[in-house]
Short mmCIF file of C-alpha atoms in Angstrom, two decimals:
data_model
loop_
_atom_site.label_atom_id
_atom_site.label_comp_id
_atom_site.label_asym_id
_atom_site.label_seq_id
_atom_site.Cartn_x
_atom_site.Cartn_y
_atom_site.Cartn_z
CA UNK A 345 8.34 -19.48 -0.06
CA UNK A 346 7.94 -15.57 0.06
CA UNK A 347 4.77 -13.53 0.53
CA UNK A 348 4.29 -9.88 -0.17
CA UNK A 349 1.65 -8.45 2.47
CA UNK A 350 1.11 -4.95 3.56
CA UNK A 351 -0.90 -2.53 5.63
CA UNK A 352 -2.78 1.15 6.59
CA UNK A 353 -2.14 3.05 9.29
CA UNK A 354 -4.14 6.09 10.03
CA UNK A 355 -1.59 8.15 12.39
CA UNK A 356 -4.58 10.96 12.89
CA UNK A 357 -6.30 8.88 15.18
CA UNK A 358 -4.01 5.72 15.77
CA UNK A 359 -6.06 3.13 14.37
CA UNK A 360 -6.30 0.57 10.86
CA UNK A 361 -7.04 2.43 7.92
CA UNK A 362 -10.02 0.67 6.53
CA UNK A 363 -11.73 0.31 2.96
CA UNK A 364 -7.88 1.73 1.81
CA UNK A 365 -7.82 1.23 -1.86
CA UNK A 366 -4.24 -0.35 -2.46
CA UNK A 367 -3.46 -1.12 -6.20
CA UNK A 368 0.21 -3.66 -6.92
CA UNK A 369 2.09 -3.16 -10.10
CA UNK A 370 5.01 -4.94 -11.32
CA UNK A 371 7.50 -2.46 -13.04
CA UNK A 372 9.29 -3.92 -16.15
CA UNK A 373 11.46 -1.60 -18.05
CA UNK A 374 9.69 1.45 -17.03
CA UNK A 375 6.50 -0.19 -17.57
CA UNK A 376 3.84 -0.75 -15.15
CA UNK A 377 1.54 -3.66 -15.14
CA UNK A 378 -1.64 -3.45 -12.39
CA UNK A 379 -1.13 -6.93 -10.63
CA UNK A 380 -3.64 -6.85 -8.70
CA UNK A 381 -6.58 -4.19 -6.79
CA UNK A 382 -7.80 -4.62 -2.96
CA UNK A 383 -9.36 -2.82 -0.45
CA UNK A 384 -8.14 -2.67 3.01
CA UNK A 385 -10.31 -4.99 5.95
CA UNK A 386 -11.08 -3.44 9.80
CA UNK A 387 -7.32 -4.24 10.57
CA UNK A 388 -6.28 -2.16 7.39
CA UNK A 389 -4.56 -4.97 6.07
CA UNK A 390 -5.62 -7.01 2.75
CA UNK A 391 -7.82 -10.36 3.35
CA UNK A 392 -4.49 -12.51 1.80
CA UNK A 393 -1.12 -11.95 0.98
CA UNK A 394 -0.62 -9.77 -1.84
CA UNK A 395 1.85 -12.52 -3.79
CA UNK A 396 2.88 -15.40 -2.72
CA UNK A 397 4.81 -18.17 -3.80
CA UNK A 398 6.06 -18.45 -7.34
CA UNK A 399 3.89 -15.30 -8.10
CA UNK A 400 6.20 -13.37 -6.14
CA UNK A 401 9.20 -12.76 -7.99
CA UNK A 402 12.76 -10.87 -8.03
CA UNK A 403 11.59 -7.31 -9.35
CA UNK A 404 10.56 -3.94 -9.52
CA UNK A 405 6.90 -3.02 -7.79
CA UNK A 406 4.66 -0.36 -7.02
CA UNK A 407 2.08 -0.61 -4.50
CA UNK A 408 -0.32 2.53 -4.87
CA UNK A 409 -2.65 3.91 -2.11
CA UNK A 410 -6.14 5.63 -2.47
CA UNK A 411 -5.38 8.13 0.57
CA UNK A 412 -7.16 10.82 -0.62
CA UNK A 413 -10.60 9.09 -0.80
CA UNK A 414 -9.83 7.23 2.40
CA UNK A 415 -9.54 10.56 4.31
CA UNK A 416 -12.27 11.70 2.14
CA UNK A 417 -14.56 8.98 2.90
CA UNK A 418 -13.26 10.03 7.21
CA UNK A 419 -14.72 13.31 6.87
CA UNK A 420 -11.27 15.18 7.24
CA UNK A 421 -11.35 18.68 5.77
CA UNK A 422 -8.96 18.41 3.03
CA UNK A 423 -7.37 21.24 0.56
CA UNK A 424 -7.90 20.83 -3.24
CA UNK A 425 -6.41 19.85 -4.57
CA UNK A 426 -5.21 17.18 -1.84
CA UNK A 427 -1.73 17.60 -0.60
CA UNK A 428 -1.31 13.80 0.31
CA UNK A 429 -3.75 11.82 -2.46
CA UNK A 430 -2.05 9.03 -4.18
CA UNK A 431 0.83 7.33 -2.34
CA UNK A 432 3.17 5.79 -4.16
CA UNK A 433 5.39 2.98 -2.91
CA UNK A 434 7.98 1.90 -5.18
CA UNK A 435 10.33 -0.97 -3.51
CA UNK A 436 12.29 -3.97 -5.25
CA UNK A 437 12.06 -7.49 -4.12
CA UNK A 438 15.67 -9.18 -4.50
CA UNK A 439 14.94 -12.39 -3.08
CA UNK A 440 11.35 -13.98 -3.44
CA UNK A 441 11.98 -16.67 -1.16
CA UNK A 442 11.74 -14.23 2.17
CA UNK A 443 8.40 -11.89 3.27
CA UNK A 444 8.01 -8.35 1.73
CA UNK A 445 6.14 -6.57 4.09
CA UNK A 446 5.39 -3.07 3.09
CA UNK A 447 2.94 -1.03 5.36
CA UNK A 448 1.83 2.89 4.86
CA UNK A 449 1.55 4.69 7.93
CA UNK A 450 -0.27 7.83 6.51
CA UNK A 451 -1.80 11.16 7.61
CA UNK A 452 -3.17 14.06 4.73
CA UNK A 453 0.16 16.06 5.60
CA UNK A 454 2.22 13.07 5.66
CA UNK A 455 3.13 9.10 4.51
CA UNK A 456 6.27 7.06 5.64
CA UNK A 457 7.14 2.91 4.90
CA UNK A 458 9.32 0.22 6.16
CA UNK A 459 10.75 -3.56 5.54
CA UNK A 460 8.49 -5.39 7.96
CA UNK A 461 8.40 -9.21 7.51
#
């Protein structure tokens, strides 16, 4: 059975992003339903798996990242308005029986993902 996990990476200073806001949609027909709404631990992942099981399923998702308040909340003198704020994620799962692991690796000038397992 499948698990969707993920992860924050603050590349300013090479460490977990922590208390990261991460919000999971499911994306049906161009709507968007909020799955569920965590906050990042001291290794900037979530406490549990995201979805697991037979509440991960073949689909469309968004997972959505509070950046701006994270680098906020770090003291980092930002612009306004911020030029990295929300990230979006959007990825589709095509088989729910292997691990979706979808990390952000972040800075306030710049974001990039990958496939992990």
């Amino acid at each position: 059975m499948g698990k969707l996990s993920t992860h924050v990476l603050d590349i300013t200073v090479g460490k977990p992003g922590v208390g990261v806001q991460v919000e999971l949609y499911a994306v049906n027909a161009g709507e968007k339903i909020l799955l569920k709404t965590e906050t990042t631990n001291n290794d900037g992942r979530c406490n549990a798996p995201l979805l697991e099981g037979d509440s991960l399923k073949p689909g469309l998702y968004e997972l959505v990242f509070a950046a701006g308040d994270y680098f906020d909340k770090q003291g980092v003198d930002l612009p306004s308005p911020k030029f990295i704020d929300r990230v979006t994620l959007a990825f589709g799962v095509a088989d729910a029986s292997q691990n979706y692991h979808v990390p952000l690796v972040v800075s306030p000038w710049a974001y990039s993902t990958y496939r992990g397992s």
